[in-house]
mmCIF file of C-alpha atoms in Angstrom:
data_model
loop_
_atom_site.group_PDB
_atom_site.id
_atom_site.type_symbol
_atom_site.label_atom_id
_atom_site.label_comp_id
_atom_site.label_asym_id
_atom_site.label_seq_id
_atom_site.Cartn_x
_atom_site.Cartn_y
_atom_site.Cartn_z
ATOM 1 C CA UNK A 16 -10.130 170.040 101.764
ATOM 2 C CA UNK A 17 -7.504 168.574 99.417
ATOM 3 C CA UNK A 18 -3.904 169.722 99.090
ATOM 4 C CA UNK A 19 -4.396 170.525 95.396
ATOM 5 C CA UNK A 20 -7.264 172.861 96.262
ATOM 6 C CA UNK A 21 -5.104 174.722 98.822
ATOM 7 C CA UNK A 22 -2.259 175.100 96.347
ATOM 8 C CA UNK A 23 -4.621 176.407 93.649
ATOM 9 C CA UNK A 24 -6.159 178.910 96.076
ATOM 10 C CA UNK A 25 -2.715 180.099 97.160
ATOM 11 C CA UNK A 26 -1.596 180.608 93.550
ATOM 12 C CA UNK A 27 -4.736 182.582 92.700
ATOM 13 C CA UNK A 28 -4.206 184.817 95.738
ATOM 14 C CA UNK A 29 -0.571 185.355 94.798
ATOM 15 C CA UNK A 30 -1.473 186.309 91.209
ATOM 16 C CA UNK A 31 -4.122 188.744 92.467
ATOM 17 C CA UNK A 32 -1.597 190.478 94.728
ATOM 18 C CA UNK A 33 0.901 190.748 91.869
ATOM 19 C CA UNK A 34 -1.707 192.299 89.569
ATOM 20 C CA UNK A 35 -2.672 194.780 92.261
ATOM 21 C CA UNK A 36 0.956 195.819 92.849
ATOM 22 C CA UNK A 37 1.555 196.110 89.124
ATOM 23 C CA UNK A 38 -1.350 198.499 88.844
ATOM 24 C CA UNK A 39 0.106 200.851 91.415
ATOM 25 C CA UNK A 40 2.973 201.611 89.050
ATOM 26 C CA UNK A 41 5.271 203.240 91.577
ATOM 27 C CA UNK A 42 5.347 200.656 94.350
ATOM 28 C CA UNK A 43 9.140 200.408 93.990
ATOM 29 C CA UNK A 44 9.658 203.917 95.356
ATOM 30 C CA UNK A 45 9.961 202.686 98.924
ATOM 31 C CA UNK A 46 12.480 204.985 100.593
ATOM 32 C CA UNK A 47 13.331 202.352 103.188
ATOM 33 C CA UNK A 48 14.783 200.082 100.502
ATOM 34 C CA UNK A 49 17.727 200.384 98.196
ATOM 35 C CA UNK A 50 17.084 201.436 94.591
ATOM 36 C CA UNK A 51 19.284 198.549 93.487
ATOM 37 C CA UNK A 52 17.772 195.131 94.068
ATOM 38 C CA UNK A 53 19.941 192.169 95.107
ATOM 39 C CA UNK A 54 21.654 190.463 92.183
ATOM 40 C CA UNK A 55 20.229 186.976 92.652
ATOM 41 C CA UNK A 56 19.719 184.087 90.289
ATOM 42 C CA UNK A 57 15.998 183.264 89.897
ATOM 43 C CA UNK A 58 14.883 179.911 91.262
ATOM 44 C CA UNK A 59 12.497 179.375 88.320
ATOM 45 C CA UNK A 60 12.904 180.078 84.595
ATOM 46 C CA UNK A 61 11.685 183.537 83.584
ATOM 47 C CA UNK A 62 9.668 184.021 80.427
ATOM 48 C CA UNK A 63 11.641 186.175 78.025
ATOM 49 C CA UNK A 64 8.758 187.990 76.362
ATOM 50 C CA UNK A 65 8.716 189.877 73.063
ATOM 51 C CA UNK A 66 11.662 192.154 73.970
ATOM 52 C CA UNK A 67 14.055 189.201 74.029
ATOM 53 C CA UNK A 68 13.845 188.856 70.232
ATOM 54 C CA UNK A 69 15.426 192.254 69.572
ATOM 55 C CA UNK A 70 18.533 192.016 67.320
ATOM 56 C CA UNK A 71 21.717 191.922 69.478
ATOM 57 C CA UNK A 72 23.300 194.840 67.601
ATOM 58 C CA UNK A 73 20.291 197.086 68.213
ATOM 59 C CA UNK A 74 20.008 195.986 71.837
ATOM 60 C CA UNK A 75 23.703 196.721 72.430
ATOM 61 C CA UNK A 76 23.391 200.198 70.911
ATOM 62 C CA UNK A 77 20.301 201.044 73.004
ATOM 63 C CA UNK A 78 21.819 200.016 76.321
ATOM 64 C CA UNK A 79 25.099 201.762 75.531
ATOM 65 C CA UNK A 80 23.224 205.013 74.882
ATOM 66 C CA UNK A 81 21.264 204.648 78.125
ATOM 67 C CA UNK A 82 24.397 203.850 80.148
ATOM 68 C CA UNK A 83 26.317 206.828 78.778
ATOM 69 C CA UNK A 84 23.470 209.256 79.444
ATOM 70 C CA UNK A 85 22.785 208.183 83.036
ATOM 71 C CA UNK A 86 25.648 209.763 84.962
ATOM 72 C CA UNK A 87 24.141 209.805 88.436
ATOM 73 C CA UNK A 88 21.177 208.721 90.566
ATOM 74 C CA UNK A 89 18.239 208.780 90.683
ATOM 75 C CA UNK A 90 18.396 209.013 86.884
ATOM 76 C CA UNK A 91 20.732 205.990 86.763
ATOM 77 C CA UNK A 92 17.873 203.687 87.671
ATOM 78 C CA UNK A 93 17.139 203.549 83.924
ATOM 79 C CA UNK A 94 20.250 201.373 83.554
ATOM 80 C CA UNK A 95 18.943 198.980 86.206
ATOM 81 C CA UNK A 96 15.532 199.009 84.483
ATOM 82 C CA UNK A 97 17.183 197.796 81.264
ATOM 83 C CA UNK A 98 18.698 194.869 83.161
ATOM 84 C CA UNK A 99 15.257 193.992 84.551
ATOM 85 C CA UNK A 100 13.513 193.546 81.188
ATOM 86 C CA UNK A 101 14.642 189.969 80.540
ATOM 87 C CA UNK A 102 17.670 187.696 80.690
ATOM 88 C CA UNK A 103 19.159 188.796 77.354
ATOM 89 C CA UNK A 104 18.863 192.480 78.321
ATOM 90 C CA UNK A 105 20.418 191.719 81.704
ATOM 91 C CA UNK A 106 23.411 189.921 80.154
ATOM 92 C CA UNK A 107 24.122 192.796 77.769
ATOM 93 C CA UNK A 108 23.724 195.418 80.504
ATOM 94 C CA UNK A 109 26.130 193.611 82.816
ATOM 95 C CA UNK A 110 28.689 193.478 80.002
ATOM 96 C CA UNK A 111 28.404 197.220 79.312
ATOM 97 C CA UNK A 112 28.301 198.559 82.883
ATOM 98 C CA UNK A 113 31.846 198.968 84.188
ATOM 99 C CA UNK A 114 33.139 198.657 87.746
ATOM 100 C CA UNK A 115 33.311 201.700 90.090
ATOM 101 C CA UNK A 116 37.100 201.677 89.683
ATOM 102 C CA UNK A 117 36.680 202.305 85.943
ATOM 103 C CA UNK A 118 33.618 204.565 85.800
ATOM 104 C CA UNK A 119 33.321 206.016 89.325
ATOM 105 C CA UNK A 120 29.625 205.104 89.604
ATOM 106 C CA UNK A 121 27.556 202.560 91.542
ATOM 107 C CA UNK A 122 24.964 200.632 89.573
ATOM 108 C CA UNK A 123 24.337 197.064 90.729
ATOM 109 C CA UNK A 124 24.605 195.674 94.297
ATOM 110 C CA UNK A 125 27.935 194.034 93.494
ATOM 111 C CA UNK A 126 29.334 197.552 92.967
ATOM 112 C CA UNK A 127 29.220 197.954 96.747
ATOM 113 C CA UNK A 128 31.777 195.137 97.106
ATOM 114 C CA UNK A 129 34.097 196.387 94.342
ATOM 115 C CA UNK A 130 36.986 198.867 94.831
ATOM 116 C CA UNK A 131 36.223 202.553 94.364
ATOM 117 C CA UNK A 132 37.746 204.826 91.695
ATOM 118 C CA UNK A 133 41.433 205.752 91.722
ATOM 119 C CA UNK A 134 41.156 209.417 90.691
ATOM 120 C CA UNK A 135 38.232 210.996 92.560
ATOM 121 C CA UNK A 136 36.442 209.499 95.598
ATOM 122 C CA UNK A 137 32.818 208.407 95.669
ATOM 123 C CA UNK A 138 31.037 210.811 98.020
ATOM 124 C CA UNK A 139 28.292 209.546 100.339
ATOM 125 C CA UNK A 140 26.695 210.432 103.652
ATOM 126 C CA UNK A 141 25.520 208.438 106.670
ATOM 127 C CA UNK A 142 22.337 209.169 108.627
ATOM 128 C CA UNK A 143 22.150 207.926 112.215
ATOM 129 C CA UNK A 144 18.842 207.056 113.869
ATOM 130 C CA UNK A 145 19.416 206.941 117.629
ATOM 131 C CA UNK A 146 15.952 205.607 118.435
ATOM 132 C CA UNK A 147 16.268 202.465 116.307
ATOM 133 C CA UNK A 148 20.098 202.192 116.477
ATOM 134 C CA UNK A 149 20.283 202.070 112.690
ATOM 135 C CA UNK A 150 22.719 203.717 110.291
ATOM 136 C CA UNK A 151 21.941 204.298 106.616
ATOM 137 C CA UNK A 152 24.484 205.004 103.885
ATOM 138 C CA UNK A 153 23.229 207.104 100.968
ATOM 139 C CA UNK A 154 24.880 207.750 97.613
ATOM 140 C CA UNK A 155 24.762 211.534 97.629
ATOM 141 C CA UNK A 156 26.880 214.528 98.630
ATOM 142 C CA UNK A 157 24.429 215.540 101.370
ATOM 143 C CA UNK A 158 20.775 214.961 102.310
ATOM 144 C CA UNK A 159 18.391 216.317 99.703
ATOM 145 C CA UNK A 160 15.405 218.495 100.541
ATOM 146 C CA UNK A 161 12.860 215.997 99.202
ATOM 147 C CA UNK A 162 14.546 213.042 100.948
ATOM 148 C CA UNK A 163 14.734 211.043 97.712
ATOM 149 C CA UNK A 164 18.310 209.884 98.298
ATOM 150 C CA UNK A 165 19.568 206.531 97.069
ATOM 151 C CA UNK A 166 20.032 204.043 99.877
ATOM 152 C CA UNK A 167 23.206 201.998 99.428
ATOM 153 C CA UNK A 168 23.596 200.114 102.710
ATOM 154 C CA UNK A 169 22.031 200.008 106.152
ATOM 155 C CA UNK A 170 23.306 198.707 109.483
ATOM 156 C CA UNK A 171 21.717 197.934 112.826
ATOM 157 C CA UNK A 172 23.633 198.156 116.104
ATOM 158 C CA UNK A 173 23.069 195.203 118.421
ATOM 159 C CA UNK A 174 24.503 195.335 121.952
ATOM 160 C CA UNK A 175 25.597 192.059 123.537
ATOM 161 C CA UNK A 176 26.981 191.334 127.023
ATOM 162 C CA UNK A 177 30.595 191.091 125.827
ATOM 163 C CA UNK A 178 30.580 192.897 122.472
ATOM 164 C CA UNK A 179 28.750 195.121 120.021
ATOM 165 C CA UNK A 180 27.680 193.956 116.589
ATOM 166 C CA UNK A 181 26.621 195.888 113.485
ATOM 167 C CA UNK A 182 24.639 193.823 110.973
ATOM 168 C CA UNK A 183 24.928 195.284 107.461
ATOM 169 C CA UNK A 184 22.167 194.838 104.883
ATOM 170 C CA UNK A 185 21.101 196.139 101.473
ATOM 171 C CA UNK A 186 17.795 197.369 102.937
ATOM 172 C CA UNK A 187 16.814 199.263 106.069
ATOM 173 C CA UNK A 188 13.972 197.028 107.244
ATOM 174 C CA UNK A 189 15.492 193.542 107.225
ATOM 175 C CA UNK A 190 18.665 192.708 109.147
ATOM 176 C CA UNK A 191 18.241 188.958 109.309
ATOM 177 C CA UNK A 192 21.479 187.110 108.575
ATOM 178 C CA UNK A 193 19.501 184.442 106.704
ATOM 179 C CA UNK A 194 17.955 186.902 104.225
ATOM 180 C CA UNK A 195 19.029 187.650 100.659
ATOM 181 C CA UNK A 196 19.906 191.220 101.643
ATOM 182 C CA UNK A 197 22.516 190.378 104.301
ATOM 183 C CA UNK A 198 26.062 191.166 103.106
ATOM 184 C CA UNK A 199 28.239 191.269 106.244
ATOM 185 C CA UNK A 200 28.738 192.413 109.814
ATOM 186 C CA UNK A 201 31.103 194.233 112.164
ATOM 187 C CA UNK A 202 31.912 192.872 115.621
ATOM 188 C CA UNK A 203 33.809 194.544 118.494
ATOM 189 C CA UNK A 204 35.641 193.247 121.529
ATOM 190 C CA UNK A 205 34.544 193.966 125.109
ATOM 191 C CA UNK A 206 36.435 197.290 125.363
ATOM 192 C CA UNK A 207 35.398 198.545 121.935
ATOM 193 C CA UNK A 208 39.030 198.971 120.886
ATOM 194 C CA UNK A 209 39.205 196.178 118.313
ATOM 195 C CA UNK A 210 36.763 195.324 115.545
ATOM 196 C CA UNK A 211 36.559 192.575 112.959
ATOM 197 C CA UNK A 212 34.812 192.915 109.594
ATOM 198 C CA UNK A 213 33.052 189.807 108.325
ATOM 199 C CA UNK A 214 31.978 189.470 104.687
ATOM 200 C CA UNK A 215 29.316 187.071 103.417
ATOM 201 C CA UNK A 216 31.573 185.994 100.562
ATOM 202 C CA UNK A 217 35.155 184.888 100.240
ATOM 203 C CA UNK A 218 37.838 187.119 98.777
ATOM 204 C CA UNK A 219 38.786 184.164 96.578
ATOM 205 C CA UNK A 220 36.834 183.364 93.435
ATOM 206 C CA UNK A 221 33.372 183.688 94.980
ATOM 207 C CA UNK A 222 31.654 183.443 91.624
ATOM 208 C CA UNK A 223 33.221 180.066 90.878
ATOM 209 C CA UNK A 224 32.421 178.857 94.401
ATOM 210 C CA UNK A 225 28.749 179.796 94.172
ATOM 211 C CA UNK A 226 28.330 177.840 90.921
ATOM 212 C CA UNK A 227 29.366 174.544 92.467
ATOM 213 C CA UNK A 228 26.974 172.303 94.358
ATOM 214 C CA UNK A 229 28.956 172.660 97.591
ATOM 215 C CA UNK A 230 29.068 176.413 97.043
ATOM 216 C CA UNK A 231 25.279 176.623 96.753
ATOM 217 C CA UNK A 232 24.916 174.673 99.990
ATOM 218 C CA UNK A 233 27.577 176.807 101.637
ATOM 219 C CA UNK A 234 25.815 180.059 100.705
ATOM 220 C CA UNK A 235 22.323 178.741 101.419
ATOM 221 C CA UNK A 236 22.403 180.784 104.645
ATOM 222 C CA UNK A 237 24.662 183.582 105.813
ATOM 223 C CA UNK A 238 28.409 182.912 105.728
ATOM 224 C CA UNK A 239 31.007 185.057 107.434
ATOM 225 C CA UNK A 240 34.598 185.484 106.315
ATOM 226 C CA UNK A 241 36.953 187.543 108.452
ATOM 227 C CA UNK A 242 38.344 190.099 105.983
ATOM 228 C CA UNK A 243 39.688 193.020 108.039
ATOM 229 C CA UNK A 244 40.670 194.086 111.561
ATOM 230 C CA UNK A 245 40.291 197.597 112.993
ATOM 231 C CA UNK A 246 42.331 198.552 116.061
ATOM 232 C CA UNK A 247 42.014 201.760 118.114
ATOM 233 C CA UNK A 248 44.959 202.985 120.167
ATOM 234 C CA UNK A 249 44.417 203.485 123.895
ATOM 235 C CA UNK A 250 44.552 207.084 125.100
ATOM 236 C CA UNK A 251 46.686 206.525 128.196
ATOM 237 C CA UNK A 252 47.565 210.213 128.666
ATOM 238 C CA UNK A 253 43.882 211.269 128.349
ATOM 239 C CA UNK A 254 44.742 214.023 125.877
ATOM 240 C CA UNK A 255 42.084 215.540 123.660
ATOM 241 C CA UNK A 256 42.387 214.811 119.986
ATOM 242 C CA UNK A 257 41.200 212.507 117.220
ATOM 243 C CA UNK A 258 41.043 208.773 117.789
ATOM 244 C CA UNK A 259 44.002 206.852 116.420
ATOM 245 C CA UNK A 260 43.254 203.685 114.465
ATOM 246 C CA UNK A 261 44.840 201.086 112.218
ATOM 247 C CA UNK A 262 42.907 199.021 109.678
ATOM 248 C CA UNK A 263 44.463 195.775 108.495
ATOM 249 C CA UNK A 264 42.681 194.999 105.214
ATOM 250 C CA UNK A 265 43.611 191.320 105.181
ATOM 251 C CA UNK A 266 42.104 190.527 101.784
ATOM 252 C CA UNK A 267 43.671 193.510 99.971
ATOM 253 C CA UNK A 268 47.345 193.041 99.048
ATOM 254 C CA UNK A 269 49.774 195.871 99.701
ATOM 255 C CA UNK A 270 50.793 195.637 96.036
ATOM 256 C CA UNK A 271 47.374 197.072 95.073
ATOM 257 C CA UNK A 272 48.628 200.632 95.744
ATOM 258 C CA UNK A 273 51.917 200.069 93.954
ATOM 259 C CA UNK A 274 52.347 200.799 90.268
ATOM 260 C CA UNK A 275 50.476 198.185 88.229
ATOM 261 C CA UNK A 276 48.855 196.636 91.301
ATOM 262 C CA UNK A 277 45.248 195.449 91.459
ATOM 263 C CA UNK A 278 42.745 194.842 94.246
ATOM 264 C CA UNK A 279 40.281 191.912 94.483
ATOM 265 C CA UNK A 280 37.155 192.690 92.443
ATOM 266 C CA UNK A 281 34.205 190.288 92.928
ATOM 267 C CA UNK A 282 31.840 190.111 89.961
ATOM 268 C CA UNK A 283 28.713 188.626 91.578
ATOM 269 C CA UNK A 284 27.087 188.266 94.977
ATOM 270 C CA UNK A 285 26.556 184.800 96.476
ATOM 271 C CA UNK A 286 23.036 183.431 96.437
ATOM 272 C CA UNK A 287 21.191 183.120 99.707
ATOM 273 C CA UNK A 288 18.050 181.222 100.663
ATOM 274 C CA UNK A 289 16.176 182.075 103.821
ATOM 275 C CA UNK A 290 14.881 178.574 104.551
ATOM 276 C CA UNK A 291 17.097 175.556 105.093
ATOM 277 C CA UNK A 292 16.664 172.193 106.746
ATOM 278 C CA UNK A 293 18.497 171.240 109.921
ATOM 279 C CA UNK A 294 20.584 168.776 107.913
ATOM 280 C CA UNK A 295 21.744 171.490 105.529
ATOM 281 C CA UNK A 296 22.523 173.796 108.435
ATOM 282 C CA UNK A 297 24.830 171.241 110.066
ATOM 283 C CA UNK A 298 26.397 170.421 106.712
ATOM 284 C CA UNK A 299 26.860 174.138 105.996
ATOM 285 C CA UNK A 300 28.734 174.609 109.279
ATOM 286 C CA UNK A 301 31.172 171.813 108.456
ATOM 287 C CA UNK A 302 31.685 173.063 104.907
ATOM 288 C CA UNK A 303 32.101 176.643 106.127
ATOM 289 C CA UNK A 304 34.814 175.573 108.583
ATOM 290 C CA UNK A 305 36.690 173.744 105.830
ATOM 291 C CA UNK A 306 36.333 176.655 103.422
ATOM 292 C CA UNK A 307 37.425 179.302 105.941
ATOM 293 C CA UNK A 308 40.507 177.276 106.847
ATOM 294 C CA UNK A 309 41.511 177.149 103.174
ATOM 295 C CA UNK A 310 41.257 180.917 102.556
ATOM 296 C CA UNK A 311 44.429 182.457 101.196
ATOM 297 C CA UNK A 312 45.320 185.937 102.394
ATOM 298 C CA UNK A 313 48.041 188.024 100.740
ATOM 299 C CA UNK A 314 51.499 187.643 102.263
ATOM 300 C CA UNK A 315 51.572 191.397 102.916
ATOM 301 C CA UNK A 316 48.188 193.032 103.367
ATOM 302 C CA UNK A 317 47.321 196.715 103.067
ATOM 303 C CA UNK A 318 47.230 198.632 106.352
ATOM 304 C CA UNK A 319 45.444 201.970 106.687
ATOM 305 C CA UNK A 320 46.372 204.539 109.332
ATOM 306 C CA UNK A 321 45.224 207.993 110.417
ATOM 307 C CA UNK A 322 46.584 210.889 108.450
ATOM 308 C CA UNK A 323 48.523 213.011 110.905
ATOM 309 C CA UNK A 324 46.579 216.188 111.844
ATOM 310 C CA UNK A 325 48.165 219.512 112.679
ATOM 311 C CA UNK A 326 47.505 221.590 115.787
ATOM 312 C CA UNK A 327 45.873 224.938 115.018
ATOM 313 C CA UNK A 328 47.045 227.506 117.549
ATOM 314 C CA UNK A 329 44.239 229.992 116.946
ATOM 315 C CA UNK A 330 41.447 227.417 117.020
ATOM 316 C CA UNK A 331 43.170 225.341 119.707
ATOM 317 C CA UNK A 332 42.247 222.070 118.068
ATOM 318 C CA UNK A 333 43.575 219.363 115.785
ATOM 319 C CA UNK A 334 42.869 220.121 112.135
ATOM 320 C CA UNK A 335 42.728 218.137 108.902
ATOM 321 C CA UNK A 336 41.886 219.396 105.444
ATOM 322 C CA UNK A 337 38.549 217.792 104.624
ATOM 323 C CA UNK A 338 38.044 220.075 101.611
ATOM 324 C CA UNK A 339 34.706 221.388 102.857
ATOM 325 C CA UNK A 340 33.186 217.960 103.464
ATOM 326 C CA UNK A 341 33.254 218.263 107.285
ATOM 327 C CA UNK A 342 31.786 221.214 109.210
ATOM 328 C CA UNK A 343 31.525 220.026 112.837
ATOM 329 C CA UNK A 344 34.490 219.235 115.082
ATOM 330 C CA UNK A 345 34.341 215.701 116.515
ATOM 331 C CA UNK A 346 36.674 212.983 117.759
ATOM 332 C CA UNK A 347 34.965 210.716 115.238
ATOM 333 C CA UNK A 348 36.366 212.661 112.266
ATOM 334 C CA UNK A 349 39.253 210.915 110.541
ATOM 335 C CA UNK A 350 41.187 210.495 107.306
ATOM 336 C CA UNK A 351 42.910 207.213 106.442
ATOM 337 C CA UNK A 352 45.965 206.791 104.239
ATOM 338 C CA UNK A 353 48.124 203.776 103.419
ATOM 339 C CA UNK A 354 50.801 202.883 105.961
ATOM 340 C CA UNK A 355 54.038 202.577 103.959
ATOM 341 C CA UNK A 356 57.758 202.453 104.634
ATOM 342 C CA UNK A 357 60.286 204.634 102.793
ATOM 343 C CA UNK A 358 61.704 201.460 101.228
ATOM 344 C CA UNK A 359 58.373 200.537 99.612
ATOM 345 C CA UNK A 360 57.904 201.265 95.941
ATOM 346 C CA UNK A 361 55.058 203.750 96.487
ATOM 347 C CA UNK A 362 54.991 207.257 95.077
ATOM 348 C CA UNK A 363 54.745 210.236 97.417
ATOM 349 C CA UNK A 364 51.402 211.241 95.920
ATOM 350 C CA UNK A 365 50.011 207.770 96.661
ATOM 351 C CA UNK A 366 51.294 207.963 100.230
ATOM 352 C CA UNK A 367 49.423 211.236 100.800
ATOM 353 C CA UNK A 368 46.251 210.161 99.008
ATOM 354 C CA UNK A 369 43.273 209.880 101.367
ATOM 355 C CA UNK A 370 41.622 206.490 100.831
ATOM 356 C CA UNK A 371 38.766 207.046 103.290
ATOM 357 C CA UNK A 372 37.550 210.128 105.122
ATOM 358 C CA UNK A 373 34.670 210.417 107.559
ATOM 359 C CA UNK A 374 33.339 213.489 109.335
ATOM 360 C CA UNK A 375 30.391 215.155 110.989
ATOM 361 C CA UNK A 376 28.200 217.795 109.319
ATOM 362 C CA UNK A 377 25.127 217.688 111.564
ATOM 363 C CA UNK A 378 23.690 216.199 114.738
ATOM 364 C CA UNK A 379 23.203 212.789 113.152
ATOM 365 C CA UNK A 380 24.600 213.338 109.655
ATOM 366 C CA UNK A 381 28.124 212.300 108.627
ATOM 367 C CA UNK A 382 29.934 212.334 105.302
ATOM 368 C CA UNK A 383 31.868 209.342 103.964
ATOM 369 C CA UNK A 384 34.184 209.567 100.931
ATOM 370 C CA UNK A 385 36.092 206.486 99.807
ATOM 371 C CA UNK A 386 38.293 205.493 96.892
ATOM 372 C CA UNK A 387 40.465 202.665 95.569
ATOM 373 C CA UNK A 388 41.358 200.037 96.781
ATOM 374 C CA UNK A 389 38.552 199.658 99.364
ATOM 375 C CA UNK A 390 34.864 199.142 98.597
ATOM 376 C CA UNK A 391 31.737 200.892 99.866
ATOM 377 C CA UNK A 392 31.006 197.942 102.151
ATOM 378 C CA UNK A 393 34.486 198.038 103.695
ATOM 379 C CA UNK A 394 34.428 201.825 104.063
ATOM 380 C CA UNK A 395 30.980 201.733 105.688
ATOM 381 C CA UNK A 396 32.097 199.041 108.148
ATOM 382 C CA UNK A 397 35.174 201.075 109.134
ATOM 383 C CA UNK A 398 33.025 204.162 109.715
ATOM 384 C CA UNK A 399 30.542 202.160 111.804
ATOM 385 C CA UNK A 400 33.337 201.281 114.237
ATOM 386 C CA UNK A 401 33.573 204.967 115.207
ATOM 387 C CA UNK A 402 29.961 204.931 116.497
ATOM 388 C CA UNK A 403 30.686 202.391 119.236
ATOM 389 C CA UNK A 404 31.493 203.564 122.769
ATOM 390 C CA UNK A 405 35.259 203.664 123.454
ATOM 391 C CA UNK A 406 35.931 204.971 126.998
ATOM 392 C CA UNK A 407 39.598 203.895 126.788
ATOM 393 C CA UNK A 408 40.177 205.935 123.615
ATOM 394 C CA UNK A 409 38.475 209.213 124.501
#
């Protein structure tokens, strides 16, 4: 049997499977996967089709109308559908859709790496599955009755002899670090009091890096850049109360919360290929070491700290104003604000503004609300650190 015959048979089988899936019509409604597919460059040219010949003015007007009318999910998937028609539609859609900081909405996967809005937080919830040790982040106020919530991110907890690791992915059924859906991880120390957040792309100009030949080789399999450190204070006196933590966001400058300041805003995700040769793997390791050593962190990074709670005499517990978003008392509940000195040029309102809050509303349901200057990925990683066992902090 010749090689050409095998290739022809494989192509015919592939085309038959595609036609069968296309006939189902609603095969994309898999609740285990995110509604927003990874933003990856195709390996082969895509045929434009008849829709690519639409006049640019008309195309711009259509997509603008769709974008303005789709305020929330699941209806916002119409915007993503416009970007999936062809390359010209995708380019126009990406130009029209604004970042979460500007519009307060999540559309494409890169939105999960971009800072949240300044005015009102983006409200999400996390569902914990104890049996599979997975955690899913959904873009909704609370779980819906029909379960048709939009999956944003998923993480799997992996216990190791000397640490605990959370692998973060765009989907809930693939946590391989060599897949296109891998976007980062969280790793703890032996005591569970210190965590490091690793991103699969640099805080520097990742888009420019991925376009170069060395950048494509570098991102051919999962890369990890240390972007933040989470530290929990030891509870030496064994007093009951919320856990105390500090988050050093090493890639976010402190100037981002000052007047006129900006936070890093990546515009595209790095490409990833699941299969690589042993030569490319060894070359990737050397290139990754050189690239990590050349990373430039801000001279003064943003540090987040717990907002001080108040002791409620009648309830005999520590209390924070979660504005109705938390209903169950737990040591995991927290609110994070920026750690500033009186000499810093930061307004009082900015000092009191809650950047991230996390709290319990059910047995395995938790709310997560985040805002500028952190992203959904960073907020999710910080919240995941609270699920690890911390005997020295309880």
